[in-house]
């Protein structure tokens, strides 16, 4: 066929909270990017590994950009890579690490695409040091039905550039991107700092703001709430297999992890996992680690995700300003003690950026709280209470992760939500671009 | 090793180009979309360090595609392999096409491969090279659909036989692959009676066979059985399969 072809696929969000039979286009040539009739509602789709339904739904066509995964130009001296936006972050890192460069900001799922990382303005292993994904984007080429093909950068079409970083695919399909690269460390030493509370973790995070890798893992059970370990990844001169240890493509975490037929993360399962994590890691020490392993630790987490079973999971991530964080952590501990939700893991991260548009950025400490069976009433009530507490402490929600958010919570949590919404609408004439996420948030 | 892939911008052709680059063939890539070819050429050069030239050409309208491709080769350079995975099918190829549409299907599926082979034969003979043609299971037995497409693909079987009859194995090798359904844009969205094959896997198989002698193969191999069944089906039964 020389025209566009549409197929039908069952698409599911990574957290399993939304599933739909969708029309899917898989353009594999540039002319097909612009081939859909101009009045057809659509949404770009990259790796499709968002926790939420951001790249499908709302009756439109998902435009899957996986075929646009080619490397276009590599300036080895200046550290610049031009690449098609469907390229997977894991593949790009494999190519770059073998040549002495890497992307300092990369999410934990190696199948996330470059376009998806821009549209969700994702963060990496230490946003306080490296910022969010937009900090390494210099320019992009966007395709949209009524506007045609446009190049946007901080100099050319700056409003479109800003709106597209964190724009959730609503400004058109990003086809090509020029990225600024960073030099990787020759090796990493991962230092473990045990903590007994989230407030203590926040203090450790603040002290280590300049580390290459920086995050905490914490117990979410009432009896041990916040106890955990903060990982501080420091550059080391020892070349600890940065390149050789980069696992092959086959070892990447799959786009959809097949659910186990039963739920592992009941209270006993959660207790056992936390017990093991505590025994294995919650003591001071340090060990060398390859950069590759530190970049994609979730490649080893298939069983963890499968263990949520068919009921799926939720990840609620909130960024709370420093001055409110300790009070938030305390209130959260009280809520957990009261409602005893089934939290499988809490991850903490430090941010030191400026919140722009709908992006998940700002200055404070972020907690990502993962829960089992989010449709069960007690779990749902906890998620609502969590949102209430976070909002009361000036928290900002991460839209690309949390299926439980609605438009009202997003508006209250994101200062300038309506302005950002207006800017997106200006670059989305006729509201042609839309997803389940944009519908749910009223974007 | 210099290899030309005509129809390299997508599907099986793109996978063939990728596999050839992995095996360090220098390449000449041909299709109509210049941006697609440029992107692929850049990618293969960056990843595999091979030299890649490209010719962007609409084979449906080019009067003499062979001459254009010949001109793109250096004056004296031999060509080790010519792969022709170009192709086009249409949804309404069921006796409802007009003459222009019939002409376009024949131009892409038959005229272009023939004209290109004619023009490049001297270069292939100079290298004792190999021509790889792509037919289709759709051409095993004529049906009420894919009428023109299947006729053109069936004609390629004749081209394969002509080449083998004309040239000794030491002069030129000829390979004809007749694929079943492949998971490319050509089949995306179609309701298929069986799962489509991974084009990357087929490409590995075809490129691995390049050094071998002349051959005619259904790919994947299970289609040989399906083709035999189709051919063997009594006419009265076959006629009824008109869905
Ligand atoms: C296990 C796991 C770990 C994760 N780790 C992190 C992490 O460490 N940090 C973090 O910030 N996030 C993380 N995420 C979230 C993930 O990185 C983002 O959801 C990302 O957007 C996924 O990219 P994708 O290509 O799969 O996008 P999709 O899910 O396909 O789409 C996401 C959004 O991007 C848009 N989009 C996709 N491609 C394009 C394009 N070419 N042009 C325009 N818009 C486009 C879509 O329309 C949609 O709005 C994680 C997710 C999982 C499941
Ligand atoms: N897919 C299947 O199920 C299937 C089954 C049996 C046989 N086959 C055969 O296998 C081969 C590969 O198929 P595929 O699915 O990989 O096809 P495809 O993805 O559609 O690719 C066809 C290639 O031919 C090129 N082409 C088409 N028209 C052209 C034109 N006018 N000028 C220049 N180039 C042109 C295309 O490039 P541009 O678009 O850039 O022009 C593209 O590179 C074909 O011969 C096909 O007939 C396929």
PDB file of N, CA and C in Angstrom, chain B residues 123-170:
ATOM      1  N   UNK B 123      27.325  -5.441 -15.033  1.00  0.00           N
ATOM      2  CA  UNK B 123      28.048  -5.215 -13.767  1.00  0.00           C
ATOM      3  C   UNK B 123      27.964  -6.445 -12.858  1.00  0.00           C
ATOM      4  N   UNK B 124      26.823  -7.105 -12.885  1.00  0.00           N
ATOM      5  CA  UNK B 124      26.657  -8.300 -12.056  1.00  0.00           C
ATOM      6  C   UNK B 124      27.484  -9.449 -12.608  1.00  0.00           C
ATOM      7  N   UNK B 125      27.537  -9.564 -13.920  1.00  0.00           N
ATOM      8  CA  UNK B 125      28.330 -10.635 -14.540  1.00  0.00           C
ATOM      9  C   UNK B 125      29.813 -10.420 -14.261  1.00  0.00           C
ATOM     10  N   UNK B 126      30.220  -9.147 -14.252  1.00  0.00           N
ATOM     11  CA  UNK B 126      31.630  -8.836 -13.995  1.00  0.00           C
ATOM     12  C   UNK B 126      32.035  -9.314 -12.602  1.00  0.00           C
ATOM     13  N   UNK B 127      31.094  -9.322 -11.677  1.00  0.00           N
ATOM     14  CA  UNK B 127      31.400  -9.736 -10.301  1.00  0.00           C
ATOM     15  C   UNK B 127      30.980 -11.170 -10.021  1.00  0.00           C
ATOM     16  N   UNK B 128      30.502 -11.887 -11.035  1.00  0.00           N
ATOM     17  CA  UNK B 128      29.893 -13.211 -10.829  1.00  0.00           C
ATOM     18  C   UNK B 128      28.903 -13.117  -9.669  1.00  0.00           C
ATOM     19  N   UNK B 129      28.044 -12.149  -9.799  1.00  0.00           N
ATOM     20  CA  UNK B 129      27.186 -11.769  -8.682  1.00  0.00           C
ATOM     21  C   UNK B 129      25.899 -12.558  -8.576  1.00  0.00           C
ATOM     22  N   UNK B 130      24.981 -11.991  -7.796  1.00  0.00           N
ATOM     23  CA  UNK B 130      23.722 -12.675  -7.531  1.00  0.00           C
ATOM     24  C   UNK B 130      22.562 -11.679  -7.647  1.00  0.00           C
ATOM     25  N   UNK B 131      21.480 -12.143  -8.272  1.00  0.00           N
ATOM     26  CA  UNK B 131      20.239 -11.350  -8.330  1.00  0.00           C
ATOM     27  C   UNK B 131      19.223 -12.021  -7.411  1.00  0.00           C
ATOM     28  N   UNK B 132      18.588 -11.236  -6.556  1.00  0.00           N
ATOM     29  CA  UNK B 132      17.572 -11.803  -5.666  1.00  0.00           C
ATOM     30  C   UNK B 132      16.225 -11.165  -5.987  1.00  0.00           C
ATOM     31  N   UNK B 133      15.296 -12.005  -6.416  1.00  0.00           N
ATOM     32  CA  UNK B 133      13.951 -11.552  -6.794  1.00  0.00           C
ATOM     33  C   UNK B 133      12.954 -11.907  -5.694  1.00  0.00           C
ATOM     34  N   UNK B 134      11.883 -11.111  -5.624  1.00  0.00           N
ATOM     35  CA  UNK B 134      10.868 -11.391  -4.613  1.00  0.00           C
ATOM     36  C   UNK B 134       9.509 -11.556  -5.272  1.00  0.00           C
ATOM     37  N   UNK B 135       9.016 -12.792  -5.229  1.00  0.00           N
ATOM     38  CA  UNK B 135       7.685 -13.092  -5.744  1.00  0.00           C
ATOM     39  C   UNK B 135       6.699 -13.003  -4.603  1.00  0.00           C
ATOM     40  N   UNK B 136       5.704 -13.859  -4.623  1.00  0.00           N
ATOM     41  CA  UNK B 136       4.723 -13.846  -3.539  1.00  0.00           C
ATOM     42  C   UNK B 136       3.905 -15.134  -3.565  1.00  0.00           C
ATOM     43  N   UNK B 137       3.515 -15.559  -2.392  1.00  0.00           N
ATOM     44  CA  UNK B 137       2.597 -16.702  -2.303  1.00  0.00           C
ATOM     45  C   UNK B 137       1.279 -16.374  -3.016  1.00  0.00           C
ATOM     46  N   UNK B 138       0.979 -15.053  -3.080  1.00  0.00           N
ATOM     47  CA  UNK B 138      -0.269 -14.636  -3.751  1.00  0.00           C
ATOM     48  C   UNK B 138      -0.279 -15.052  -5.217  1.00  0.00           C
ATOM     49  N   UNK B 139       0.907 -15.364  -5.771  1.00  0.00           N
ATOM     50  CA  UNK B 139       0.980 -15.685  -7.197  1.00  0.00           C
ATOM     51  C   UNK B 139       0.947 -17.190  -7.463  1.00  0.00           C
ATOM     52  N   UNK B 140       0.785 -17.980  -6.418  1.00  0.00           N
ATOM     53  CA  UNK B 140       0.814 -19.432  -6.607  1.00  0.00           C
ATOM     54  C   UNK B 140      -0.336 -19.884  -7.502  1.00  0.00           C
ATOM     55  N   UNK B 141      -1.498 -19.299  -7.257  1.00  0.00           N
ATOM     56  CA  UNK B 141      -2.665 -19.646  -8.068  1.00  0.00           C
ATOM     57  C   UNK B 141      -3.545 -18.409  -8.181  1.00  0.00           C
ATOM     58  N   UNK B 142      -3.943 -18.062  -9.390  1.00  0.00           N
ATOM     59  CA  UNK B 142      -4.690 -16.828  -9.609  1.00  0.00           C
ATOM     60  C   UNK B 142      -5.983 -16.796  -8.822  1.00  0.00           C
ATOM     61  N   UNK B 143      -6.274 -15.625  -8.240  1.00  0.00           N
ATOM     62  CA  UNK B 143      -7.518 -15.459  -7.485  1.00  0.00           C
ATOM     63  C   UNK B 143      -8.224 -14.201  -7.960  1.00  0.00           C
ATOM     64  N   UNK B 144      -9.408 -14.006  -7.438  1.00  0.00           N
ATOM     65  CA  UNK B 144     -10.184 -12.826  -7.803  1.00  0.00           C
ATOM     66  C   UNK B 144      -9.693 -11.549  -7.153  1.00  0.00           C
ATOM     67  N   UNK B 145      -8.705 -11.688  -6.241  1.00  0.00           N
ATOM     68  CA  UNK B 145      -8.091 -10.502  -5.634  1.00  0.00           C
ATOM     69  C   UNK B 145      -6.603 -10.488  -5.979  1.00  0.00           C
ATOM     70  N   UNK B 146      -5.977  -9.342  -5.817  1.00  0.00           N
ATOM     71  CA  UNK B 146      -4.563  -9.197  -6.177  1.00  0.00           C
ATOM     72  C   UNK B 146      -4.330  -9.661  -7.625  1.00  0.00           C
ATOM     73  N   UNK B 147      -5.249  -9.298  -8.481  1.00  0.00           N
ATOM     74  CA  UNK B 147      -5.229  -9.807  -9.857  1.00  0.00           C
ATOM     75  C   UNK B 147      -3.952  -9.371 -10.593  1.00  0.00           C
ATOM     76  N   UNK B 148      -3.727  -8.067 -10.612  1.00  0.00           N
ATOM     77  CA  UNK B 148      -2.582  -7.536 -11.362  1.00  0.00           C
ATOM     78  C   UNK B 148      -1.281  -7.835 -10.598  1.00  0.00           C
ATOM     79  N   UNK B 149      -1.331  -7.648  -9.297  1.00  0.00           N
ATOM     80  CA  UNK B 149      -0.151  -7.887  -8.453  1.00  0.00           C
ATOM     81  C   UNK B 149       0.357  -9.317  -8.648  1.00  0.00           C
ATOM     82  N   UNK B 150      -0.582 -10.292  -8.564  1.00  0.00           N
ATOM     83  CA  UNK B 150      -0.180 -11.696  -8.678  1.00  0.00           C
ATOM     84  C   UNK B 150       0.326 -12.005 -10.087  1.00  0.00           C
ATOM     85  N   UNK B 151      -0.292 -11.382 -11.085  1.00  0.00           N
ATOM     86  CA  UNK B 151       0.164 -11.622 -12.460  1.00  0.00           C
ATOM     87  C   UNK B 151       1.607 -11.148 -12.616  1.00  0.00           C
ATOM     88  N   UNK B 152       1.893  -9.985 -12.039  1.00  0.00           N
ATOM     89  CA  UNK B 152       3.257  -9.446 -12.135  1.00  0.00           C
ATOM     90  C   UNK B 152       4.240 -10.337 -11.375  1.00  0.00           C
ATOM     91  N   UNK B 153       3.831 -10.781 -10.195  1.00  0.00           N
ATOM     92  CA  UNK B 153       4.719 -11.626  -9.390  1.00  0.00           C
ATOM     93  C   UNK B 153       4.938 -12.980 -10.084  1.00  0.00           C
ATOM     94  N   UNK B 154       3.887 -13.505 -10.725  1.00  0.00           N
ATOM     95  CA  UNK B 154       4.042 -14.782 -11.439  1.00  0.00           C
ATOM     96  C   UNK B 154       5.031 -14.591 -12.595  1.00  0.00           C
ATOM     97  N   UNK B 155       4.983 -13.409 -13.210  1.00  0.00           N
ATOM     98  CA  UNK B 155       5.908 -13.148 -14.317  1.00  0.00           C
ATOM     99  C   UNK B 155       7.360 -13.176 -13.834  1.00  0.00           C
ATOM    100  N   UNK B 156       7.566 -12.801 -12.559  1.00  0.00           N
ATOM    101  CA  UNK B 156       8.939 -12.821 -12.031  1.00  0.00           C
ATOM    102  C   UNK B 156       9.494 -14.246 -11.967  1.00  0.00           C
ATOM    103  N   UNK B 157       8.590 -15.232 -11.819  1.00  0.00           N
ATOM    104  CA  UNK B 157       9.040 -16.628 -11.833  1.00  0.00           C
ATOM    105  C   UNK B 157       9.642 -16.929 -13.208  1.00  0.00           C
ATOM    106  N   UNK B 158       8.980 -16.397 -14.209  1.00  0.00           N
ATOM    107  CA  UNK B 158       9.475 -16.591 -15.572  1.00  0.00           C
ATOM    108  C   UNK B 158      10.831 -15.893 -15.757  1.00  0.00           C
ATOM    109  N   UNK B 159      10.949 -14.704 -15.188  1.00  0.00           N
ATOM    110  CA  UNK B 159      12.224 -13.967 -15.281  1.00  0.00           C
ATOM    111  C   UNK B 159      13.335 -14.795 -14.607  1.00  0.00           C
ATOM    112  N   UNK B 160      13.000 -15.357 -13.466  1.00  0.00           N
ATOM    113  CA  UNK B 160      13.960 -16.203 -12.727  1.00  0.00           C
ATOM    114  C   UNK B 160      14.429 -17.368 -13.616  1.00  0.00           C
ATOM    115  N   UNK B 161      13.447 -18.019 -14.260  1.00  0.00           N
ATOM    116  CA  UNK B 161      13.804 -19.164 -15.113  1.00  0.00           C
ATOM    117  C   UNK B 161      14.642 -18.707 -16.313  1.00  0.00           C
ATOM    118  N   UNK B 162      14.261 -17.586 -16.888  1.00  0.00           N
ATOM    119  CA  UNK B 162      15.015 -17.077 -18.047  1.00  0.00           C
ATOM    120  C   UNK B 162      16.475 -16.818 -17.674  1.00  0.00           C
ATOM    121  N   UNK B 163      16.655 -16.173 -16.538  1.00  0.00           N
ATOM    122  CA  UNK B 163      18.025 -15.838 -16.123  1.00  0.00           C
ATOM    123  C   UNK B 163      18.846 -17.114 -15.900  1.00  0.00           C
ATOM    124  N   UNK B 164      18.233 -18.084 -15.285  1.00  0.00           N
ATOM    125  CA  UNK B 164      18.959 -19.332 -15.001  1.00  0.00           C
ATOM    126  C   UNK B 164      19.234 -20.106 -16.278  1.00  0.00           C
ATOM    127  N   UNK B 165      18.283 -19.998 -17.221  1.00  0.00           N
ATOM    128  CA  UNK B 165      18.471 -20.725 -18.476  1.00  0.00           C
ATOM    129  C   UNK B 165      19.586 -20.087 -19.281  1.00  0.00           C
ATOM    130  N   UNK B 166      19.672 -18.746 -19.182  1.00  0.00           N
ATOM    131  CA  UNK B 166      20.603 -17.989 -20.024  1.00  0.00           C
ATOM    132  C   UNK B 166      22.028 -18.027 -19.477  1.00  0.00           C
ATOM    133  N   UNK B 167      22.184 -17.985 -18.156  1.00  0.00           N
ATOM    134  CA  UNK B 167      23.533 -17.862 -17.586  1.00  0.00           C
ATOM    135  C   UNK B 167      23.891 -19.093 -16.754  1.00  0.00           C
ATOM    136  N   UNK B 168      25.138 -19.498 -16.889  1.00  0.00           N
ATOM    137  CA  UNK B 168      25.624 -20.646 -16.124  1.00  0.00           C
ATOM    138  C   UNK B 168      25.833 -20.220 -14.670  1.00  0.00           C
ATOM    139  N   UNK B 169      25.763 -21.187 -13.729  1.00  0.00           N
ATOM    140  CA  UNK B 169      25.908 -20.833 -12.311  1.00  0.00           C
ATOM    141  C   UNK B 169      27.220 -20.095 -12.033  1.00  0.00           C
ATOM    142  N   UNK B 170      28.269 -20.378 -12.802  1.00  0.00           N
ATOM    143  CA  UNK B 170      29.551 -19.686 -12.573  1.00  0.00           C
ATOM    144  C   UNK B 170      29.519 -18.231 -13.026  1.00  0.00           C
TER     145      UNK B 170
END
